[in-house]
mmCIF file of C-alpha atoms in Angstrom:
data_model
loop_
_atom_site.group_PDB
_atom_site.id
_atom_site.type_symbol
_atom_site.label_atom_id
_atom_site.label_comp_id
_atom_site.label_asym_id
_atom_site.label_seq_id
_atom_site.Cartn_x
_atom_site.Cartn_y
_atom_site.Cartn_z
ATOM 1 C CA MET A 764 91.312 110.257 84.658
ATOM 2 C CA SER A 765 88.924 107.724 83.186
ATOM 3 C CA LEU A 766 85.599 108.789 81.694
ATOM 4 C CA THR A 767 83.747 107.002 84.502
ATOM 5 C CA GLU A 768 85.710 108.821 87.208
ATOM 6 C CA PHE A 769 85.277 112.145 85.398
ATOM 7 C CA LEU A 770 81.495 111.701 85.225
ATOM 8 C CA TYR A 771 81.363 110.648 88.889
ATOM 9 C CA ARG A 772 83.251 113.756 90.008
ATOM 10 C CA LEU A 773 81.160 115.971 87.770
ATOM 11 C CA LEU A 774 77.901 114.612 89.199
ATOM 12 C CA ALA A 775 79.243 114.731 92.764
ATOM 13 C CA ASP A 776 80.183 118.402 92.335
ATOM 14 C CA GLU A 777 76.715 119.172 90.987
ATOM 15 C CA VAL A 778 75.027 117.407 93.904
ATOM 16 C CA GLU A 779 77.252 119.273 96.370
ATOM 17 C CA ARG A 780 76.484 122.585 94.666
ATOM 18 C CA ARG A 781 72.729 121.958 94.798
ATOM 19 C CA ASP A 782 72.886 120.855 98.430
ATOM 20 C CA GLY A 783 74.801 124.006 99.324
ATOM 21 C CA LYS A 784 72.283 126.175 97.520
ATOM 22 C CA GLN A 785 69.352 124.493 99.255
ATOM 23 C CA LEU A 786 71.068 124.933 102.640
ATOM 24 C CA ASP A 787 71.544 128.650 101.946
ATOM 25 C CA VAL A 788 67.825 128.920 101.177
ATOM 26 C CA ARG A 789 66.860 127.109 104.400
ATOM 27 C CA LEU A 790 69.163 129.307 106.485
ATOM 28 C CA ARG A 791 67.793 132.469 104.903
ATOM 29 C CA ARG A 792 64.183 131.411 105.402
ATOM 30 C CA ALA A 793 64.894 130.468 109.031
ATOM 31 C CA ALA A 794 65.514 134.193 109.735
ATOM 32 C CA PHE A 795 68.012 133.639 112.543
ATOM 33 C CA GLU A 796 69.170 136.757 114.371
ATOM 34 C CA ARG A 797 72.798 135.592 114.219
ATOM 35 C CA PRO A 798 74.770 132.548 113.018
ATOM 36 C CA SER A 799 74.937 130.847 116.430
ATOM 37 C CA THR A 800 76.397 127.342 116.557
ATOM 38 C CA LEU A 801 76.946 124.708 119.225
ATOM 39 C CA GLU A 802 80.670 124.881 118.463
ATOM 40 C CA ASP A 803 80.650 128.563 119.513
ATOM 41 C CA PHE A 804 78.846 127.951 122.795
ATOM 42 C CA ASP A 805 80.993 128.097 125.939
ATOM 43 C CA PHE A 806 79.660 125.221 128.024
ATOM 44 C CA SER A 807 82.213 125.906 130.774
ATOM 45 C CA PHE A 808 80.835 129.393 131.528
ATOM 46 C CA ASN A 809 77.715 128.047 133.262
ATOM 47 C CA THR A 810 78.111 124.446 134.334
ATOM 48 C CA SER A 811 74.339 124.065 134.761
ATOM 49 C CA VAL A 812 74.007 123.758 130.970
ATOM 50 C CA PRO A 813 73.507 120.012 130.331
ATOM 51 C CA ARG A 814 76.165 119.602 127.652
ATOM 52 C CA ALA A 815 75.480 115.939 126.911
ATOM 53 C CA LYS A 816 71.770 116.622 126.509
ATOM 54 C CA VAL A 817 72.370 119.634 124.257
ATOM 55 C CA LEU A 818 74.726 117.643 122.026
ATOM 56 C CA GLU A 819 72.157 114.860 121.854
ATOM 57 C CA LEU A 820 69.545 117.388 120.731
ATOM 58 C CA GLY A 821 72.094 118.602 118.187
ATOM 59 C CA THR A 822 71.625 115.341 116.283
ATOM 60 C CA CYS A 823 68.109 116.665 115.467
ATOM 61 C CA THR A 824 66.353 113.391 116.158
ATOM 62 C CA PHE A 825 63.878 115.422 118.216
ATOM 63 C CA VAL A 826 62.832 117.161 114.998
ATOM 64 C CA GLU A 827 62.236 113.859 113.255
ATOM 65 C CA ARG A 828 60.213 112.637 116.253
ATOM 66 C CA HIS A 829 58.150 115.861 116.432
ATOM 67 C CA GLU A 830 59.264 116.551 120.006
ATOM 68 C CA ASN A 831 59.500 119.881 121.830
ATOM 69 C CA VAL A 832 62.466 121.612 123.457
ATOM 70 C CA LEU A 833 61.715 124.101 126.246
ATOM 71 C CA VAL A 834 64.667 126.223 127.397
ATOM 72 C CA VAL A 835 64.113 128.258 130.566
ATOM 73 C CA GLY A 836 66.382 130.407 132.694
ATOM 74 C CA PRO A 837 67.270 134.012 133.567
ATOM 75 C CA ALA A 838 68.402 136.568 131.020
ATOM 76 C CA GLY A 839 71.841 136.187 129.497
ATOM 77 C CA VAL A 840 72.539 132.495 130.166
ATOM 78 C CA GLY A 841 72.516 131.524 126.476
ATOM 79 C CA LYS A 842 68.957 130.360 125.793
ATOM 80 C CA SER A 843 68.647 132.094 122.429
ATOM 81 C CA HIS A 844 72.115 130.973 121.384
ATOM 82 C CA LEU A 845 71.286 127.333 122.102
ATOM 83 C CA ALA A 846 67.887 127.548 120.387
ATOM 84 C CA GLN A 847 69.336 129.088 117.235
ATOM 85 C CA ALA A 848 72.274 126.667 117.268
ATOM 86 C CA LEU A 849 69.814 123.768 117.282
ATOM 87 C CA GLY A 850 67.993 125.490 114.442
ATOM 88 C CA GLN A 851 71.251 125.729 112.483
ATOM 89 C CA ARG A 852 71.813 122.000 112.986
ATOM 90 C CA ALA A 853 68.259 121.284 111.828
ATOM 91 C CA CYS A 854 68.783 123.339 108.659
ATOM 92 C CA ARG A 855 71.963 121.400 107.901
ATOM 93 C CA ALA A 856 70.044 118.160 108.435
ATOM 94 C CA GLY A 857 67.615 119.222 105.712
ATOM 95 C CA HIS A 858 64.714 120.484 107.843
ATOM 96 C CA ALA A 859 62.714 123.655 107.287
ATOM 97 C CA VAL A 860 63.170 125.974 110.288
ATOM 98 C CA LEU A 861 61.666 129.291 111.361
ATOM 99 C CA TYR A 862 63.000 131.468 114.173
ATOM 100 C CA VAL A 863 60.764 134.226 115.551
ATOM 101 C CA SER A 864 60.385 136.123 118.808
ATOM 102 C CA ALA A 865 57.125 135.498 120.637
ATOM 103 C CA HIS A 866 56.304 139.209 120.429
ATOM 104 C CA ASP A 867 56.781 139.382 116.645
ATOM 105 C CA MET A 868 54.837 136.183 116.039
ATOM 106 C CA LEU A 869 51.834 137.288 118.071
ATOM 107 C CA THR A 870 51.965 140.803 116.584
ATOM 108 C CA GLN A 871 51.850 139.348 113.068
ATOM 109 C CA LEU A 872 48.873 137.167 113.950
ATOM 110 C CA ARG A 873 47.048 140.078 115.556
ATOM 111 C CA ALA A 874 47.601 142.217 112.451
ATOM 112 C CA SER A 875 46.452 139.392 110.173
ATOM 113 C CA ARG A 876 43.011 139.432 111.781
ATOM 114 C CA ALA A 877 42.532 142.951 110.435
ATOM 115 C CA ASP A 878 43.141 142.048 106.782
ATOM 116 C CA ASN A 879 41.573 138.566 106.860
ATOM 117 C CA SER A 880 44.900 136.809 106.279
ATOM 118 C CA TYR A 881 44.887 134.985 109.607
ATOM 119 C CA GLU A 882 44.812 131.423 108.274
ATOM 120 C CA ARG A 883 47.547 132.142 105.743
ATOM 121 C CA ARG A 884 49.720 133.782 108.382
ATOM 122 C CA LEU A 885 49.077 130.930 110.804
ATOM 123 C CA LEU A 886 50.438 128.491 108.221
ATOM 124 C CA ARG A 887 53.759 130.327 108.358
ATOM 125 C CA PHE A 888 54.135 129.209 111.969
ATOM 126 C CA THR A 889 52.551 125.767 111.774
ATOM 127 C CA THR A 890 54.233 124.279 108.686
ATOM 128 C CA PRO A 891 58.034 124.398 109.430
ATOM 129 C CA ALA A 892 59.570 121.178 110.684
ATOM 130 C CA LEU A 893 61.052 123.201 113.566
ATOM 131 C CA LEU A 894 59.557 126.423 114.932
ATOM 132 C CA ILE A 895 61.705 128.370 117.404
ATOM 133 C CA ILE A 896 59.729 130.841 119.555
ATOM 134 C CA ASP A 897 62.103 133.079 121.477
ATOM 135 C CA ASP A 898 61.448 134.999 124.697
ATOM 136 C CA LEU A 899 57.962 133.782 125.539
ATOM 137 C CA GLY A 900 56.525 135.598 128.538
ATOM 138 C CA LEU A 901 58.566 138.791 128.491
ATOM 139 C CA ARG A 902 55.211 140.555 128.656
ATOM 140 C CA PRO A 903 51.685 139.338 129.483
ATOM 141 C CA LEU A 904 49.616 138.052 126.567
ATOM 142 C CA THR A 905 46.695 140.324 125.697
ATOM 143 C CA GLY A 906 43.520 140.070 123.652
ATOM 144 C CA GLU A 907 43.491 136.953 121.462
ATOM 145 C CA GLU A 908 47.210 136.255 121.882
ATOM 146 C CA GLY A 909 46.632 133.384 124.310
ATOM 147 C CA VAL A 910 44.263 131.774 121.807
ATOM 148 C CA ASP A 911 46.746 132.313 118.975
ATOM 149 C CA LEU A 912 49.576 130.699 120.931
ATOM 150 C CA TYR A 913 47.379 127.757 121.854
ATOM 151 C CA GLU A 914 46.323 127.303 118.225
ATOM 152 C CA ILE A 915 49.949 127.103 117.098
ATOM 153 C CA ILE A 916 50.745 124.594 119.832
ATOM 154 C CA ARG A 917 47.645 122.547 118.994
ATOM 155 C CA ARG A 918 48.309 122.404 115.269
ATOM 156 C CA ARG A 919 51.959 121.492 115.692
ATOM 157 C CA TYR A 920 51.353 118.837 118.360
ATOM 158 C CA GLU A 921 52.814 115.492 117.183
ATOM 159 C CA ARG A 922 53.143 116.932 113.661
ATOM 160 C CA ALA A 923 56.252 119.106 114.021
ATOM 161 C CA ALA A 924 58.901 120.097 116.564
ATOM 162 C CA THR A 925 58.752 123.319 118.562
ATOM 163 C CA CYS A 926 61.486 125.009 120.597
ATOM 164 C CA ILE A 927 60.509 127.747 123.063
ATOM 165 C CA THR A 928 62.785 129.884 125.227
ATOM 166 C CA SER A 929 61.596 131.874 128.231
ATOM 167 C CA ASN A 930 62.875 133.778 131.246
ATOM 168 C CA ARG A 931 59.928 132.385 133.181
ATOM 169 C CA ALA A 932 59.883 129.013 134.919
ATOM 170 C CA LEU A 933 57.442 126.490 133.462
ATOM 171 C CA GLU A 934 55.027 126.902 136.368
ATOM 172 C CA GLU A 935 54.708 130.580 135.393
ATOM 173 C CA TRP A 936 53.552 129.805 131.844
ATOM 174 C CA PRO A 937 49.880 128.842 132.472
ATOM 175 C CA PRO A 938 48.802 132.320 133.699
ATOM 176 C CA LEU A 939 50.095 133.801 130.428
ATOM 177 C CA PHE A 940 47.141 132.282 128.564
ATOM 178 C CA GLY A 941 44.597 134.115 130.691
ATOM 179 C CA ASP A 942 42.312 131.072 130.843
ATOM 180 C CA ALA A 943 42.837 127.988 132.997
ATOM 181 C CA LEU A 944 41.338 125.504 130.520
ATOM 182 C CA LEU A 945 43.268 126.968 127.597
ATOM 183 C CA ALA A 946 46.472 126.919 129.612
ATOM 184 C CA SER A 947 45.918 123.314 130.705
ATOM 185 C CA ALA A 948 45.345 122.148 127.129
ATOM 186 C CA ALA A 949 48.386 124.047 125.829
ATOM 187 C CA MET A 950 50.783 122.922 128.550
ATOM 188 C CA ASP A 951 49.598 119.317 128.302
ATOM 189 C CA ARG A 952 50.595 119.281 124.628
ATOM 190 C CA LEU A 953 53.833 121.183 125.138
ATOM 191 C CA LEU A 954 55.107 118.953 127.923
ATOM 192 C CA HIS A 955 54.178 115.702 126.168
ATOM 193 C CA HIS A 956 57.223 114.465 124.195
ATOM 194 C CA SER A 957 59.306 117.388 125.486
ATOM 195 C CA HIS A 958 62.896 118.050 126.540
ATOM 196 C CA VAL A 959 63.196 120.692 129.265
ATOM 197 C CA LEU A 960 66.503 122.512 129.698
ATOM 198 C CA THR A 961 66.660 124.604 132.874
ATOM 199 C CA ILE A 962 69.715 126.859 132.933
ATOM 200 C CA GLU A 963 70.968 128.793 135.931
ATOM 201 C CA GLY A 964 74.057 130.913 136.307
ATOM 202 C CA ASP A 965 75.733 134.149 135.324
ATOM 203 C CA SER A 966 74.898 136.345 132.352
ATOM 204 C CA TYR A 967 77.261 136.227 129.378
ATOM 205 C CA ARG A 968 76.570 139.905 128.783
ATOM 206 C CA ASN A 969 77.350 140.976 132.355
ATOM 207 C CA PRO A 970 79.682 138.322 133.765
ATOM 208 C CA PRO A 971 81.141 138.590 137.286
ATOM 209 C CA LEU A 972 84.656 139.975 137.513
ATOM 210 C CA ALA A 973 86.198 136.526 137.870
ATOM 211 C CA LYS A 974 84.842 135.516 134.473
ATOM 212 C CA ARG A 975 85.674 138.691 132.562
ATOM 213 C CA THR A 976 89.173 137.512 131.731
ATOM 214 C CA ARG A 977 87.970 134.328 130.002
ATOM 215 C CA ALA A 978 89.176 133.316 126.541
ATOM 216 C CA PRO A 979 87.889 135.100 123.408
ATOM 217 C CA ARG A 980 85.519 132.197 122.788
ATOM 218 C CA ALA A 981 83.592 133.155 125.914
ATOM 219 C CA ALA A 982 83.498 136.761 124.754
ATOM 220 C CA HIS A 983 81.998 135.606 121.457
ATOM 221 C CA ALA A 984 79.367 133.618 123.302
ATOM 222 C CA ASP A 985 78.615 136.712 125.377
ATOM 223 C CA THR A 986 77.577 138.664 122.289
ATOM 224 C CA ALA A 987 75.508 135.774 120.950
ATOM 225 C CA ALA A 988 73.697 134.781 124.152
ATOM 226 C CA ARG A 989 70.330 136.022 125.347
#
């Protein structure tokens, strides 16, 4: 091996090592519930899942364009799996990602008002290149939670990408804010530059009898889906 080739391989190994280390840091900071990937998702289980659209989103150009992804559908059809899989892709593309349930996010913001750390805590949710808010609307928003959610949406609008999953249809989101003007302003920003995935079908966790004999891949998706 020539000296030039030796130095090239040495530097390439160092770059690869650093890239791997940085990816590990991004994945850890993203705080995913599980290592869900698009490769693990069983698109054949529910044919309503727009595979071509999901794979297009998997290129993460929506993150670079500061666009939103809204995933709606009943429980168990794979919304959380898809959201976290897109987050995994974004991490591998070099983007900072944060995954959080809507309940935990709003609870943290409510608690931060008590110790005057609200602005600092808000930055945690407004600075990542991709914020994934899971299970919005499982319960009604109370107190200042509607204002907090609007503030996150407002600050991220056209500055960063946001992915939200919900069991509620989009037309059911405005009442969550508890104020018509607040809801109108929030939804106007969310739906501008957005990709809406509406999924219907059977639950991975409780599939009908005909689907219970599917391949192990489907069983894996069952445990990862929400």
